């Protein structure tokens, strides 16, 4: 990557304007599918964004943020966490068991539970911290070999395991295959959630959040449409 062109942080008014636009689109998509205006909440995906962009979103009233790496999130939110009222942080990236305690300490919801061993580590961390651990189960709806998430057919088993371990299982999360129409994946996630009596559905990103709302999303995760393109590419490593 080159740094030849200066790539200024969008002025806070740009973030505020985009936030307003996304909120309007969420409301419009909700109404178009007969849902109430506040059924789908916006998770602002702040990974890799500079502090100015975060502060602009906070100033514009955004309180729910998603991060995909524990360490980066600690740096970004450790101090803000203590001064921003009503902040909700959601982990949306892969988590290693040895980072479970850090994740439980920082995040309000961990959206990426995808294996029994991690469920056990999170439950143990929650016990030590004396706080309930709220999770979503990430489902690999496209059964992609390289992608995190439990296979659809194994979702029920993992939900049972997580509940037995003492976790608060709120719902399901998915990231559909990039090259496929997302609708069928959202529909599958909704079907799995209903089958297991779960109501929270985290699905939909910048390119497809309106579709996700049509299929029942309760949380949409929007990054680039809100903050602009990320400044450096993500590396897919776990942390
Ligand atoms: C980065 C990311 C997003 C946001 O993606 P955009 O296309 O930038 O909106 C949503 N969900 C997950 C899990 C992500 O890693």
PDB file of C-alpha atoms and ligand atoms in Angstrom:
ATOM      1  CA  UNK A   1       0.000   0.000   0.000  1.00  0.00           C
ATOM      2  CA  UNK A   2       1.210   3.516  -0.710  1.00  0.00           C
ATOM      3  CA  UNK A   3       0.767   6.709   1.201  1.00  0.00           C
ATOM      4  CA  UNK A   4       1.149   9.067  -1.736  1.00  0.00           C
ATOM      5  CA  UNK A   5      -2.225  10.748  -1.494  1.00  0.00           C
ATOM      6  CA  UNK A   6      -3.146  12.448   1.728  1.00  0.00           C
ATOM      7  CA  UNK A   7      -6.276  10.750   2.941  1.00  0.00           C
ATOM      8  CA  UNK A   8      -7.792  13.107   5.443  1.00  0.00           C
ATOM      9  CA  UNK A   9     -10.149  11.937   8.123  1.00  0.00           C
ATOM     10  CA  UNK A  10     -13.661  12.894   7.105  1.00  0.00           C
ATOM     11  CA  UNK A  11     -14.744  15.956   9.015  1.00  0.00           C
ATOM     12  CA  UNK A  12     -17.114  15.141  11.802  1.00  0.00           C
ATOM     13  CA  UNK A  13     -19.969  16.663   9.840  1.00  0.00           C
ATOM     14  CA  UNK A  14     -19.442  13.994   7.176  1.00  0.00           C
ATOM     15  CA  UNK A  15     -19.710  11.193   9.724  1.00  0.00           C
ATOM     16  CA  UNK A  16     -22.787  12.828  11.249  1.00  0.00           C
ATOM     17  CA  UNK A  17     -24.403  13.180   7.821  1.00  0.00           C
ATOM     18  CA  UNK A  18     -23.691   9.575   6.901  1.00  0.00           C
ATOM     19  CA  UNK A  19     -24.999   8.414  10.255  1.00  0.00           C
ATOM     20  CA  UNK A  20     -28.223  10.319   9.658  1.00  0.00           C
ATOM     21  CA  UNK A  21     -28.520   8.805   6.204  1.00  0.00           C
ATOM     22  CA  UNK A  22     -27.995   5.248   7.458  1.00  0.00           C
ATOM     23  CA  UNK A  23     -30.511   5.736  10.249  1.00  0.00           C
ATOM     24  CA  UNK A  24     -33.053   6.972   7.710  1.00  0.00           C
ATOM     25  CA  UNK A  25     -32.393   3.973   5.497  1.00  0.00           C
ATOM     26  CA  UNK A  26     -32.850   1.624   8.464  1.00  0.00           C
ATOM     27  CA  UNK A  27     -36.197   3.208   9.278  1.00  0.00           C
ATOM     28  CA  UNK A  28     -37.300   3.095   5.632  1.00  0.00           C
ATOM     29  CA  UNK A  29     -36.326  -0.574   5.260  1.00  0.00           C
ATOM     30  CA  UNK A  30     -38.078  -1.413   8.528  1.00  0.00           C
ATOM     31  CA  UNK A  31     -41.311   0.304   7.480  1.00  0.00           C
ATOM     32  CA  UNK A  32     -41.174  -1.283   4.034  1.00  0.00           C
ATOM     33  CA  UNK A  33     -41.238  -4.707   5.662  1.00  0.00           C
ATOM     34  CA  UNK A  34     -43.870  -3.875   8.244  1.00  0.00           C
ATOM     35  CA  UNK A  35     -41.486  -3.645  11.157  1.00  0.00           C
ATOM     36  CA  UNK A  36     -41.332  -0.859  13.693  1.00  0.00           C
ATOM     37  CA  UNK A  37     -38.709   1.862  13.386  1.00  0.00           C
ATOM     38  CA  UNK A  38     -36.564   0.734  16.281  1.00  0.00           C
ATOM     39  CA  UNK A  39     -36.536  -3.029  15.768  1.00  0.00           C
ATOM     40  CA  UNK A  40     -33.190  -2.993  13.964  1.00  0.00           C
ATOM     41  CA  UNK A  41     -30.369  -1.284  15.780  1.00  0.00           C
ATOM     42  CA  UNK A  42     -27.206   0.057  14.204  1.00  0.00           C
ATOM     43  CA  UNK A  43     -23.828  -1.278  15.267  1.00  0.00           C
ATOM     44  CA  UNK A  44     -21.206   1.191  14.033  1.00  0.00           C
ATOM     45  CA  UNK A  45     -18.193  -0.890  13.024  1.00  0.00           C
ATOM     46  CA  UNK A  46     -15.275   1.237  14.160  1.00  0.00           C
ATOM     47  CA  UNK A  47     -12.388  -1.179  13.491  1.00  0.00           C
ATOM     48  CA  UNK A  48      -9.309   0.561  12.057  1.00  0.00           C
ATOM     49  CA  UNK A  49     -10.939   3.999  12.268  1.00  0.00           C
ATOM     50  CA  UNK A  50      -9.035   6.976  13.644  1.00  0.00           C
ATOM     51  CA  UNK A  51     -10.074   8.558  16.952  1.00  0.00           C
ATOM     52  CA  UNK A  52     -11.576  11.584  15.188  1.00  0.00           C
ATOM     53  CA  UNK A  53     -14.056   9.389  13.361  1.00  0.00           C
ATOM     54  CA  UNK A  54     -15.076   7.620  16.571  1.00  0.00           C
ATOM     55  CA  UNK A  55     -15.525  10.901  18.388  1.00  0.00           C
ATOM     56  CA  UNK A  56     -17.611  12.261  15.530  1.00  0.00           C
ATOM     57  CA  UNK A  57     -19.941   9.275  15.734  1.00  0.00           C
ATOM     58  CA  UNK A  58     -20.172   9.624  19.512  1.00  0.00           C
ATOM     59  CA  UNK A  59     -20.913  13.333  19.178  1.00  0.00           C
ATOM     60  CA  UNK A  60     -23.696  12.472  16.739  1.00  0.00           C
ATOM     61  CA  UNK A  61     -25.267  10.220  19.355  1.00  0.00           C
ATOM     62  CA  UNK A  62     -24.115   6.770  18.230  1.00  0.00           C
ATOM     63  CA  UNK A  63     -23.577   4.480  21.215  1.00  0.00           C
ATOM     64  CA  UNK A  64     -23.332   0.930  19.857  1.00  0.00           C
ATOM     65  CA  UNK A  65     -19.998   0.006  18.291  1.00  0.00           C
ATOM     66  CA  UNK A  66     -18.522  -3.161  16.826  1.00  0.00           C
ATOM     67  CA  UNK A  67     -14.869  -4.132  16.862  1.00  0.00           C
ATOM     68  CA  UNK A  68     -13.193  -7.211  15.454  1.00  0.00           C
ATOM     69  CA  UNK A  69     -10.008  -7.386  17.506  1.00  0.00           C
ATOM     70  CA  UNK A  70      -9.713  -7.420  21.254  1.00  0.00           C
ATOM     71  CA  UNK A  71      -6.407  -5.627  21.537  1.00  0.00           C
ATOM     72  CA  UNK A  72      -7.253  -2.885  19.067  1.00  0.00           C
ATOM     73  CA  UNK A  73     -10.567  -2.369  20.821  1.00  0.00           C
ATOM     74  CA  UNK A  74      -8.854  -2.073  24.206  1.00  0.00           C
ATOM     75  CA  UNK A  75      -6.644   0.695  22.847  1.00  0.00           C
ATOM     76  CA  UNK A  76      -9.551   2.499  21.259  1.00  0.00           C
ATOM     77  CA  UNK A  77     -12.186   2.075  23.924  1.00  0.00           C
ATOM     78  CA  UNK A  78     -10.384   1.497  27.209  1.00  0.00           C
ATOM     79  CA  UNK A  79     -10.452   5.164  28.180  1.00  0.00           C
ATOM     80  CA  UNK A  80     -13.595   6.182  26.302  1.00  0.00           C
ATOM     81  CA  UNK A  81     -15.470   3.375  28.033  1.00  0.00           C
ATOM     82  CA  UNK A  82     -15.174   5.196  31.364  1.00  0.00           C
ATOM     83  CA  UNK A  83     -16.389   8.581  30.100  1.00  0.00           C
ATOM     84  CA  UNK A  84     -19.052   7.780  27.501  1.00  0.00           C
ATOM     85  CA  UNK A  85     -22.407   7.063  29.010  1.00  0.00           C
ATOM     86  CA  UNK A  86     -24.531   4.295  27.558  1.00  0.00           C
ATOM     87  CA  UNK A  87     -21.763   2.827  25.447  1.00  0.00           C
ATOM     88  CA  UNK A  88     -22.287  -0.705  24.143  1.00  0.00           C
ATOM     89  CA  UNK A  89     -19.348  -2.598  22.640  1.00  0.00           C
ATOM     90  CA  UNK A  90     -19.854  -5.709  20.539  1.00  0.00           C
ATOM     91  CA  UNK A  91     -17.091  -8.075  19.471  1.00  0.00           C
ATOM     92  CA  UNK A  92     -17.703  -9.100  15.859  1.00  0.00           C
ATOM     93  CA  UNK A  93     -14.385 -10.746  15.003  1.00  0.00           C
ATOM     94  CA  UNK A  94     -12.866 -14.133  15.799  1.00  0.00           C
ATOM     95  CA  UNK A  95     -11.780 -14.736  19.367  1.00  0.00           C
ATOM     96  CA  UNK A  96      -9.107 -17.042  20.721  1.00  0.00           C
ATOM     97  CA  UNK A  97      -9.834 -18.802  23.978  1.00  0.00           C
ATOM     98  CA  UNK A  98      -6.782 -17.273  25.661  1.00  0.00           C
ATOM     99  CA  UNK A  99      -8.262 -13.800  25.068  1.00  0.00           C
ATOM    100  CA  UNK A 100     -11.604 -14.698  26.632  1.00  0.00           C
ATOM    101  CA  UNK A 101     -10.977 -12.805  29.875  1.00  0.00           C
ATOM    102  CA  UNK A 102      -9.947  -9.622  28.044  1.00  0.00           C
ATOM    103  CA  UNK A 103     -12.985  -9.899  25.800  1.00  0.00           C
ATOM    104  CA  UNK A 104     -15.358 -10.417  28.725  1.00  0.00           C
ATOM    105  CA  UNK A 105     -13.850  -7.415  30.508  1.00  0.00           C
ATOM    106  CA  UNK A 106     -14.307  -5.029  27.583  1.00  0.00           C
ATOM    107  CA  UNK A 107     -17.305  -6.185  25.554  1.00  0.00           C
ATOM    108  CA  UNK A 108     -20.991  -6.158  26.376  1.00  0.00           C
ATOM    109  CA  UNK A 109     -21.805  -8.793  23.777  1.00  0.00           C
ATOM    110  CA  UNK A 110     -19.563 -11.306  22.030  1.00  0.00           C
ATOM    111  CA  UNK A 111     -21.122 -12.084  18.653  1.00  0.00           C
ATOM    112  CA  UNK A 112     -18.662 -14.684  17.466  1.00  0.00           C
ATOM    113  CA  UNK A 113     -19.003 -17.734  19.673  1.00  0.00           C
ATOM    114  CA  UNK A 114     -18.452 -20.694  17.349  1.00  0.00           C
ATOM    115  CA  UNK A 115     -17.060 -23.612  19.338  1.00  0.00           C
ATOM    116  CA  UNK A 116     -17.529 -25.390  22.668  1.00  0.00           C
ATOM    117  CA  UNK A 117     -14.011 -24.720  23.914  1.00  0.00           C
ATOM    118  CA  UNK A 118     -14.515 -20.982  23.532  1.00  0.00           C
ATOM    119  CA  UNK A 119     -17.876 -21.233  25.299  1.00  0.00           C
ATOM    120  CA  UNK A 120     -16.140 -22.862  28.258  1.00  0.00           C
ATOM    121  CA  UNK A 121     -13.394 -20.214  28.321  1.00  0.00           C
ATOM    122  CA  UNK A 122     -15.953 -17.396  28.210  1.00  0.00           C
ATOM    123  CA  UNK A 123     -18.020 -18.978  30.957  1.00  0.00           C
ATOM    124  CA  UNK A 124     -14.946 -19.363  33.170  1.00  0.00           C
ATOM    125  CA  UNK A 125     -13.941 -15.747  32.495  1.00  0.00           C
ATOM    126  CA  UNK A 126     -17.446 -14.568  33.342  1.00  0.00           C
ATOM    127  CA  UNK A 127     -17.391 -16.456  36.633  1.00  0.00           C
ATOM    128  CA  UNK A 128     -14.042 -14.948  37.582  1.00  0.00           C
ATOM    129  CA  UNK A 129     -15.187 -11.460  36.608  1.00  0.00           C
ATOM    130  CA  UNK A 130     -18.508 -11.920  38.356  1.00  0.00           C
ATOM    131  CA  UNK A 131     -20.503 -10.812  35.337  1.00  0.00           C
ATOM    132  CA  UNK A 132     -22.943 -12.512  32.995  1.00  0.00           C
ATOM    133  CA  UNK A 133     -21.534 -13.124  29.526  1.00  0.00           C
ATOM    134  CA  UNK A 134     -23.875 -12.284  26.649  1.00  0.00           C
ATOM    135  CA  UNK A 135     -23.152 -14.013  23.362  1.00  0.00           C
ATOM    136  CA  UNK A 136     -24.387 -14.609  19.862  1.00  0.00           C
ATOM    137  CA  UNK A 137     -23.499 -17.781  18.031  1.00  0.00           C
ATOM    138  CA  UNK A 138     -21.789 -17.138  14.712  1.00  0.00           C
ATOM    139  CA  UNK A 139     -23.169 -19.462  12.047  1.00  0.00           C
ATOM    140  CA  UNK A 140     -21.218 -20.259   8.894  1.00  0.00           C
ATOM    141  CA  UNK A 141     -24.353 -20.238   6.753  1.00  0.00           C
ATOM    142  CA  UNK A 142     -22.411 -20.826   3.546  1.00  0.00           C
ATOM    143  CA  UNK A 143     -20.336 -23.660   5.055  1.00  0.00           C
ATOM    144  CA  UNK A 144     -17.232 -21.894   3.747  1.00  0.00           C
ATOM    145  CA  UNK A 145     -14.097 -23.771   4.804  1.00  0.00           C
ATOM    146  CA  UNK A 146     -12.056 -20.631   5.523  1.00  0.00           C
ATOM    147  CA  UNK A 147     -14.779 -18.851   7.454  1.00  0.00           C
ATOM    148  CA  UNK A 148     -15.416 -18.851  11.194  1.00  0.00           C
ATOM    149  CA  UNK A 149     -18.753 -19.966  12.539  1.00  0.00           C
ATOM    150  CA  UNK A 150     -20.485 -23.175  13.477  1.00  0.00           C
ATOM    151  CA  UNK A 151     -22.123 -25.153  10.686  1.00  0.00           C
ATOM    152  CA  UNK A 152     -25.895 -24.693  10.497  1.00  0.00           C
ATOM    153  CA  UNK A 153     -26.546 -28.307  11.486  1.00  0.00           C
ATOM    154  CA  UNK A 154     -24.388 -27.964  14.595  1.00  0.00           C
ATOM    155  CA  UNK A 155     -25.948 -24.750  15.839  1.00  0.00           C
ATOM    156  CA  UNK A 156     -28.390 -26.419  18.212  1.00  0.00           C
ATOM    157  CA  UNK A 157     -25.655 -28.436  19.872  1.00  0.00           C
ATOM    158  CA  UNK A 158     -23.523 -25.364  20.466  1.00  0.00           C
ATOM    159  CA  UNK A 159     -26.476 -23.382  21.831  1.00  0.00           C
ATOM    160  CA  UNK A 160     -27.142 -26.185  24.313  1.00  0.00           C
ATOM    161  CA  UNK A 161     -23.482 -26.359  25.289  1.00  0.00           C
ATOM    162  CA  UNK A 162     -23.226 -22.589  25.772  1.00  0.00           C
ATOM    163  CA  UNK A 163     -26.385 -22.460  27.890  1.00  0.00           C
ATOM    164  CA  UNK A 164     -25.252 -25.371  30.016  1.00  0.00           C
ATOM    165  CA  UNK A 165     -21.938 -23.576  30.564  1.00  0.00           C
ATOM    166  CA  UNK A 166     -23.854 -20.577  31.891  1.00  0.00           C
ATOM    167  CA  UNK A 167     -23.624 -18.134  28.990  1.00  0.00           C
ATOM    168  CA  UNK A 168     -26.534 -15.888  28.061  1.00  0.00           C
ATOM    169  CA  UNK A 169     -27.230 -16.883  24.466  1.00  0.00           C
ATOM    170  CA  UNK A 170     -29.103 -13.970  22.877  1.00  0.00           C
ATOM    171  CA  UNK A 171     -29.141 -14.982  19.253  1.00  0.00           C
ATOM    172  CA  UNK A 172     -27.255 -15.685  16.056  1.00  0.00           C
ATOM    173  CA  UNK A 173     -24.877 -13.827  13.761  1.00  0.00           C
ATOM    174  CA  UNK A 174     -23.705 -14.507  10.209  1.00  0.00           C
ATOM    175  CA  UNK A 175     -21.517 -13.151   7.425  1.00  0.00           C
ATOM    176  CA  UNK A 176     -22.835 -14.526   4.124  1.00  0.00           C
ATOM    177  CA  UNK A 177     -20.395 -15.552   1.385  1.00  0.00           C
ATOM    178  CA  UNK A 178     -19.190 -12.422  -0.400  1.00  0.00           C
ATOM    179  CA  UNK A 179     -20.062 -13.664  -3.880  1.00  0.00           C
ATOM    180  CA  UNK A 180     -23.586 -14.903  -3.184  1.00  0.00           C
ATOM    181  CA  UNK A 181     -26.934 -13.199  -2.804  1.00  0.00           C
ATOM    182  CA  UNK A 182     -27.295 -12.710   0.959  1.00  0.00           C
ATOM    183  CA  UNK A 183     -31.065 -13.208   1.208  1.00  0.00           C
ATOM    184  CA  UNK A 184     -31.073 -17.013   1.499  1.00  0.00           C
ATOM    185  CA  UNK A 185     -28.354 -16.830   4.173  1.00  0.00           C
ATOM    186  CA  UNK A 186     -30.326 -14.304   6.194  1.00  0.00           C
ATOM    187  CA  UNK A 187     -33.412 -16.496   5.825  1.00  0.00           C
ATOM    188  CA  UNK A 188     -31.494 -19.524   7.062  1.00  0.00           C
ATOM    189  CA  UNK A 189     -30.209 -17.619  10.087  1.00  0.00           C
ATOM    190  CA  UNK A 190     -33.715 -16.483  10.948  1.00  0.00           C
ATOM    191  CA  UNK A 191     -35.048 -20.025  10.610  1.00  0.00           C
ATOM    192  CA  UNK A 192     -32.330 -21.400  12.906  1.00  0.00           C
ATOM    193  CA  UNK A 193     -33.002 -18.672  15.471  1.00  0.00           C
ATOM    194  CA  UNK A 194     -36.719 -19.357  15.515  1.00  0.00           C
ATOM    195  CA  UNK A 195     -36.170 -23.080  15.844  1.00  0.00           C
ATOM    196  CA  UNK A 196     -34.104 -22.476  18.977  1.00  0.00           C
ATOM    197  CA  UNK A 197     -36.256 -19.742  20.463  1.00  0.00           C
ATOM    198  CA  UNK A 198     -33.740 -16.939  19.887  1.00  0.00           C
ATOM    199  CA  UNK A 199     -34.755 -13.399  18.957  1.00  0.00           C
ATOM    200  CA  UNK A 200     -31.525 -11.526  18.195  1.00  0.00           C
ATOM    201  CA  UNK A 201     -30.230 -11.636  14.622  1.00  0.00           C
ATOM    202  CA  UNK A 202     -26.995  -9.809  13.795  1.00  0.00           C
ATOM    203  CA  UNK A 203     -26.773  -9.698  10.020  1.00  0.00           C
ATOM    204  CA  UNK A 204     -26.278  -7.191   7.241  1.00  0.00           C
ATOM    205  CA  UNK A 205     -23.325  -4.897   6.526  1.00  0.00           C
ATOM    206  CA  UNK A 206     -22.833  -1.768   4.395  1.00  0.00           C
ATOM    207  CA  UNK A 207     -23.775  -3.505   1.159  1.00  0.00           C
ATOM    208  CA  UNK A 208     -26.810  -5.447   2.305  1.00  0.00           C
ATOM    209  CA  UNK A 209     -28.219  -4.141   5.573  1.00  0.00           C
ATOM    210  CA  UNK A 210     -31.561  -3.194   4.043  1.00  0.00           C
ATOM    211  CA  UNK A 211     -31.968  -6.736   2.747  1.00  0.00           C
ATOM    212  CA  UNK A 212     -31.033  -8.060   6.180  1.00  0.00           C
ATOM    213  CA  UNK A 213     -33.726  -5.899   7.785  1.00  0.00           C
ATOM    214  CA  UNK A 214     -36.291  -7.390   5.409  1.00  0.00           C
ATOM    215  CA  UNK A 215     -35.239 -10.811   6.668  1.00  0.00           C
ATOM    216  CA  UNK A 216     -35.575  -9.832  10.311  1.00  0.00           C
ATOM    217  CA  UNK A 217     -32.197  -8.429  11.377  1.00  0.00           C
ATOM    218  CA  UNK A 218     -32.247  -6.909  14.841  1.00  0.00           C
ATOM    219  CA  UNK A 219     -28.643  -5.660  14.591  1.00  0.00           C
ATOM    220  CA  UNK A 220     -26.970  -4.430  11.415  1.00  0.00           C
ATOM    221  CA  UNK A 221     -23.205  -3.925  11.397  1.00  0.00           C
ATOM    222  CA  UNK A 222     -22.174  -0.987   9.251  1.00  0.00           C
ATOM    223  CA  UNK A 223     -18.603   0.222   8.816  1.00  0.00           C
ATOM    224  CA  UNK A 224     -17.511   1.671   5.494  1.00  0.00           C
ATOM    225  CA  UNK A 225     -20.833   3.335   4.628  1.00  0.00           C
ATOM    226  CA  UNK A 226     -20.615   5.212   7.878  1.00  0.00           C
ATOM    227  CA  UNK A 227     -16.949   6.054   8.251  1.00  0.00           C
ATOM    228  CA  UNK A 228     -15.763   5.821   4.667  1.00  0.00           C
ATOM    229  CA  UNK A 229     -13.451   3.155   3.360  1.00  0.00           C
ATOM    230  CA  UNK A 230     -11.087   1.748   5.939  1.00  0.00           C
ATOM    231  CA  UNK A 231      -7.608   3.228   5.708  1.00  0.00           C
ATOM    232  CA  UNK A 232      -5.677  -0.006   5.705  1.00  0.00           C
ATOM    233  CA  UNK A 233      -6.782  -3.444   4.690  1.00  0.00           C
ATOM    234  CA  UNK A 234      -7.720  -5.870   7.371  1.00  0.00           C
ATOM    235  CA  UNK A 235      -5.473  -8.773   7.900  1.00  0.00           C
ATOM    236  CA  UNK A 236      -7.469 -11.868   8.623  1.00  0.00           C
ATOM    237  CA  UNK A 237      -5.388 -12.993  11.588  1.00  0.00           C
ATOM    238  CA  UNK A 238      -6.967 -13.705  14.952  1.00  0.00           C
ATOM    239  CA  UNK A 239      -5.766 -11.836  17.974  1.00  0.00           C
TER     240      UNK A 239
HETATM  241  C1  LIG B   1     -15.899  -5.148   9.017  1.00  0.00           C
HETATM  242  C2  LIG B   1     -17.131  -5.887   9.375  1.00  0.00           C
HETATM  243  C3  LIG B   1     -18.396  -5.304   9.169  1.00  0.00           C
HETATM  244  C4  LIG B   1     -18.605  -3.960   8.488  1.00  0.00           C
HETATM  245  O1  LIG B   1     -18.420  -4.089   7.120  1.00  0.00           O
HETATM  246  P1  LIG B   1     -18.751  -2.878   6.102  1.00  0.00           P
HETATM  247  O2  LIG B   1     -18.940  -3.559   4.811  1.00  0.00           O
HETATM  248  O3  LIG B   1     -17.579  -1.981   6.156  1.00  0.00           O
HETATM  249  O4  LIG B   1     -19.985  -2.228   6.567  1.00  0.00           O
HETATM  250  C5  LIG B   1     -19.508  -6.018   9.592  1.00  0.00           C
HETATM  251  N1  LIG B   1     -19.386  -7.223  10.185  1.00  0.00           N
HETATM  252  C6  LIG B   1     -18.188  -7.801  10.412  1.00  0.00           C
HETATM  253  C7  LIG B   1     -18.134  -9.123  11.085  1.00  0.00           C
HETATM  254  C8  LIG B   1     -17.028  -7.153  10.019  1.00  0.00           C
HETATM  255  O5  LIG B   1     -15.841  -7.747  10.235  1.00  0.00           O
END
